[in-house]
């Protein structure tokens, strides 16, 4: 009897051992079934991140010398071409109230704050240059592109970093805070920074205060952000854009010139429509009447 | 299967469906309105407006919708309890296809577009968590079948 009892307990122990082994094998299978795919996915992502981190960022090229012909085309557009484009569409300018006039050297001042990497700044420089060129002369403009790793990558444009502007009516200050690789370039003065914080935010501009581009027209009007779709400039060269601006039927002219006319109207306003031919242009006088209206 | 499996699967699928719906709506309205911080690394608009955001004419944002609709359906408790085999294979198969697609999209963000979209990343993480839930459920079913 005791022998059969011992045999039975040996069998039970064997069965328990087998059940334990089966359970362990099932657990191993379960771990493999869940663990292997999870580890593979995590490893794949980690490898990609590590490779990317070691690649580093390719640097964009900085500004280059501008073609004199392109600058000339851009800054001497015929009034008839600008008139043909009109000033309708999205109202780019926001009226500002209760501020002391912004002036420099006894003349009303236009202050631009932007950055070379910024695609919206890239777009906004075109109508700004066109409009300011109706009141004075730019020198030192350089050809540039917005960042290749931002939205609207490598939008063709200009930079104000070495530009100077002369006019008997108005002063212009251009501040490019960062280069195309987002490295610090020019610092706004504390007064300019204060204007950026004060005017480039609520109640004038919705959203985060201080976004660029910011253009202040004598503390009477401002522009915040791009006034047209930078995508219209995609893949074009500065020379092609300048040539297209001379054709009011081109897509580029239809996007850029109405904004340039609105800016022109704002400048006429801040110089109190002094005796400048451009300010008597019917398209500009009409645009002055609608400046800042809801579009 | 353990009770947490269908619950977790359903919650993750519904959240994924909500995010995909948001991404699809912004794709067809204005991608720039995506609530997303912007830096040199993180840029939702750059990702969602890149040429790579459309595959075979279909926006990637839109592709997420049917995936999460299917995942929501197959993660209902009734579906987990169902004895219909193909339902469980669809859950596992869809999830595996989804995670491979996620790896492709991570590759595209890092090496083609050079920017990360936080909303897209949240969809990627949800898909990964769904894979863990699905595999856990699948494994539990296998174990139950074996005993």
Coordinates of N, CA, C and O in Angstrom, one line a residue, chain A residues 26-27 29-31 33-35 37-42 44-45 47-49 51-52 55 57 120 148-153 182 229-230 234, chain B residues 32 38-41 43 45-47 49 51 96 99 103-104 106-107 109-111 113-115 128 131-132 135-136 138-140 142-143 146:
Chain A
X26 N 4.2 28.7 -21.7 CA 3.2 29.6 -22.2 C 3.5 31.1 -21.9 O 3.3 32.0 -22.8
X27 N 4.1 31.3 -20.7 CA 4.5 32.7 -20.4 C 5.6 33.2 -21.3 O 5.6 34.3 -21.8
X29 N 6.1 32.1 -24.4 CA 5.5 32.4 -25.7 C 4.8 33.7 -25.7 O 4.9 34.5 -26.6
X30 N 4.1 34.0 -24.6 CA 3.3 35.3 -24.4 C 4.3 36.5 -24.5 O 4.0 37.5 -25.2
X31 N 5.4 36.3 -23.7 CA 6.4 37.4 -23.7 C 6.9 37.7 -25.1 O 7.1 38.8 -25.5
X33 N 5.5 36.9 -28.0 CA 4.4 37.4 -28.8 C 4.2 38.9 -28.7 O 4.0 39.6 -29.6
X34 N 4.3 39.4 -27.4 CA 4.1 40.8 -27.2 C 5.5 41.5 -27.3 O 5.6 42.6 -27.9
X35 N 6.5 40.9 -26.7 CA 7.7 41.6 -26.5 C 8.5 41.8 -27.9 O 9.0 42.9 -28.1
X37 N 7.5 42.1 -31.2 CA 7.1 43.3 -32.0 C 7.3 44.6 -31.3 O 7.7 45.6 -32.0
X38 N 7.1 44.7 -30.0 CA 7.2 46.0 -29.3 C 8.7 46.4 -29.4 O 9.0 47.6 -29.7
X39 N 9.6 45.5 -29.1 CA 11.0 45.8 -29.1 C 11.5 46.2 -30.5 O 12.2 47.2 -30.7
X40 N 10.9 45.5 -31.5 CA 11.3 45.8 -32.9 C 10.9 47.3 -33.2 O 11.7 48.0 -33.8
X41 N 9.7 47.6 -32.9 CA 9.2 49.0 -33.2 C 10.0 50.0 -32.4 O 10.4 51.0 -33.0
X42 N 10.2 49.8 -31.1 CA 11.0 50.8 -30.3 C 12.4 50.9 -30.9 O 12.9 52.0 -31.1
X44 N 13.4 50.3 -33.9 CA 13.4 51.0 -35.2 C 13.4 52.5 -35.0 O 14.1 53.3 -35.7
X45 N 12.5 53.0 -34.1 CA 12.4 54.4 -33.9 C 13.6 55.0 -33.3 O 14.1 56.0 -33.7
X47 N 16.7 53.8 -33.6 CA 17.8 53.9 -34.6 C 17.6 55.1 -35.5 O 18.5 55.9 -35.7
X48 N 16.3 55.4 -35.9 CA 16.1 56.5 -36.8 C 16.4 57.8 -36.1 O 17.1 58.7 -36.6
X49 N 16.0 57.9 -34.8 CA 16.3 59.2 -34.0 C 17.8 59.4 -33.9 O 18.3 60.5 -34.1
X51 N 20.3 58.1 -35.8 CA 20.9 58.5 -37.1 C 20.6 59.9 -37.4 O 21.5 60.7 -37.8
X52 N 19.4 60.4 -37.1 CA 19.0 61.8 -37.4 C 19.9 62.7 -36.6 O 20.4 63.7 -37.1
X55 N 23.3 63.1 -37.9 CA 23.4 63.7 -39.2 C 23.7 65.2 -39.1 O 24.4 65.8 -39.9
X57 N 22.3 69.3 -38.9 CA 21.5 70.1 -39.8 C 22.4 70.7 -40.9 O 23.4 71.2 -40.6
X120 N 7.3 84.0 -44.1 CA 6.3 85.0 -44.2 C 7.0 86.4 -44.3 O 6.5 87.3 -45.0
X148 N 15.3 76.5 -45.7 CA 14.9 75.3 -46.5 C 14.2 74.3 -45.6 O 13.7 73.3 -46.1
X149 N 14.2 74.5 -44.3 CA 13.6 73.5 -43.4 C 12.4 74.1 -42.7 O 12.0 73.6 -41.6
X150 N 11.8 75.1 -43.3 CA 10.6 75.7 -42.7 C 9.5 75.5 -43.7 O 9.7 75.1 -44.8
X151 N 8.3 75.9 -43.3 CA 7.2 76.0 -44.3 C 7.5 76.9 -45.4 O 8.3 77.8 -45.2
X152 N 6.9 76.7 -46.6 CA 7.2 77.5 -47.7 C 8.8 77.6 -47.9 O 9.4 78.7 -47.9
X153 N 9.4 76.4 -47.9 CA 10.8 76.3 -47.9 C 11.5 77.1 -49.0 O 11.0 77.2 -50.1
X182 N 18.8 80.7 -38.5 CA 18.2 81.1 -37.2 C 19.2 81.5 -36.2 O 19.1 81.3 -35.0
X229 N -0.3 84.7 -49.8 CA 0.2 83.3 -49.7 C 1.7 83.3 -50.3 O 1.9 83.5 -51.5
X230 N 2.7 83.0 -49.4 CA 4.0 82.9 -49.9 C 4.2 81.8 -50.9 O 5.2 81.8 -51.7
X234 N 6.9 80.2 -54.9 CA 7.6 78.9 -54.8 C 8.3 78.6 -56.1 O 7.7 78.7 -57.2
Chain B
X32 N -2.6 75.7 -41.1 CA -1.8 76.6 -40.3 C -2.5 76.8 -39.0 O -1.9 77.3 -38.0
X38 N 5.6 75.9 -32.4 CA 6.5 75.9 -33.6 C 7.9 76.2 -33.2 O 8.2 77.2 -32.5
X39 N 8.8 75.3 -33.6 CA 10.3 75.5 -33.3 C 11.0 75.0 -34.5 O 10.4 74.6 -35.5
X40 N 12.3 75.0 -34.5 CA 13.1 74.4 -35.6 C 12.8 72.9 -35.8 O 13.0 72.4 -36.9
X41 N 12.4 72.2 -34.7 CA 12.2 70.8 -34.8 C 10.7 70.5 -34.9 O 10.3 69.6 -35.7
X43 N 7.1 71.4 -36.1 CA 6.3 72.3 -37.0 C 5.2 71.5 -37.7 O 5.5 70.8 -38.7
X45 N 2.5 72.4 -39.3 CA 2.1 72.9 -40.6 C 3.1 72.4 -41.7 O 2.7 72.0 -42.8
X46 N 4.3 72.4 -41.3 CA 5.3 72.0 -42.3 C 5.1 70.5 -42.7 O 5.3 70.2 -43.9
X47 N 4.8 69.7 -41.7 CA 4.6 68.3 -42.0 C 3.3 68.1 -42.8 O 3.2 67.4 -43.8
X49 N 1.6 70.1 -44.6 CA 1.5 70.7 -45.9 C 2.6 70.2 -46.9 O 2.7 70.7 -48.0
X51 N 4.8 67.7 -49.4 CA 4.4 66.8 -50.5 C 4.2 65.4 -50.0 O 3.4 64.7 -50.5
X96 N -0.9 45.7 -37.3 CA 0.4 45.5 -37.8 C 0.7 46.4 -39.0 O 1.7 47.0 -39.1
X99 N 1.2 49.9 -37.7 CA 2.4 50.2 -37.1 C 3.6 50.3 -38.1 O 4.5 51.1 -38.0
X103 N 5.9 53.6 -38.7 CA 7.4 53.7 -38.9 C 7.8 54.4 -40.1 O 8.7 55.2 -40.1
X104 N 7.0 54.2 -41.2 CA 7.3 54.9 -42.5 C 7.1 56.4 -42.3 O 8.0 57.2 -42.7
X106 N 7.3 58.1 -39.5 CA 8.3 58.7 -38.6 C 9.6 58.9 -39.4 O 10.3 60.0 -39.3
X107 N 9.9 58.0 -40.3 CA 11.1 58.1 -41.2 C 10.9 59.3 -42.1 O 11.8 60.1 -42.2
X109 N 9.1 62.0 -41.5 CA 9.2 63.3 -40.7 C 10.6 63.6 -40.5 O 11.1 64.7 -40.6
X110 N 11.4 62.6 -40.1 CA 12.8 62.8 -39.7 C 13.7 63.1 -40.8 O 14.6 64.0 -40.8
X111 N 13.5 62.4 -41.9 CA 14.5 62.4 -43.0 C 14.1 63.1 -44.3 O 14.9 63.6 -45.1
X113 N 11.0 65.5 -44.4 CA 10.4 66.8 -44.1 C 11.2 67.6 -43.1 O 11.3 68.8 -43.1
X114 N 12.0 66.8 -42.3 CA 12.9 67.5 -41.3 C 12.1 68.3 -40.3 O 12.5 69.4 -39.9
X115 N 11.0 67.8 -39.9 CA 10.2 68.4 -38.8 C 9.2 67.4 -38.2 O 8.9 66.3 -38.8
X128 N 0.8 52.6 -31.5 CA 1.8 51.8 -30.8 C 1.1 51.1 -29.6 O 1.2 49.9 -29.3
X131 N -1.2 48.5 -30.5 CA -0.5 47.3 -30.8 C -0.3 46.4 -29.6 O -0.5 45.2 -29.6
X132 N 0.2 47.1 -28.5 CA 0.4 46.4 -27.3 C -0.9 45.8 -26.7 O -0.9 44.6 -26.3
X135 N -1.9 42.8 -29.0 CA -1.1 41.6 -28.8 C -1.4 41.0 -27.5 O -1.4 39.7 -27.4
X136 N -1.6 41.8 -26.5 CA -1.9 41.2 -25.1 C -3.2 40.4 -25.2 O -3.3 39.3 -24.7
X138 N -4.5 39.1 -27.9 CA -4.3 37.9 -28.8 C -3.6 36.8 -28.0 O -4.0 35.6 -28.1
X139 N -2.6 37.2 -27.2 CA -1.9 36.3 -26.4 C -2.8 35.6 -25.4 O -2.7 34.4 -25.2
X140 N -3.7 36.4 -24.8 CA -4.6 35.8 -23.8 C -5.6 34.8 -24.4 O -5.9 33.8 -23.9
X142 N -5.0 33.0 -27.1 CA -4.2 31.8 -27.4 C -4.0 30.9 -26.2 O -4.2 29.7 -26.3
X143 N -3.7 31.6 -25.1 CA -3.5 30.9 -23.8 C -4.8 30.2 -23.4 O -4.8 29.0 -23.1
X146 N -5.5 27.2 -25.5 CA -4.6 26.1 -25.2 C -5.0 25.3 -24.0 O -4.6 24.1 -23.8

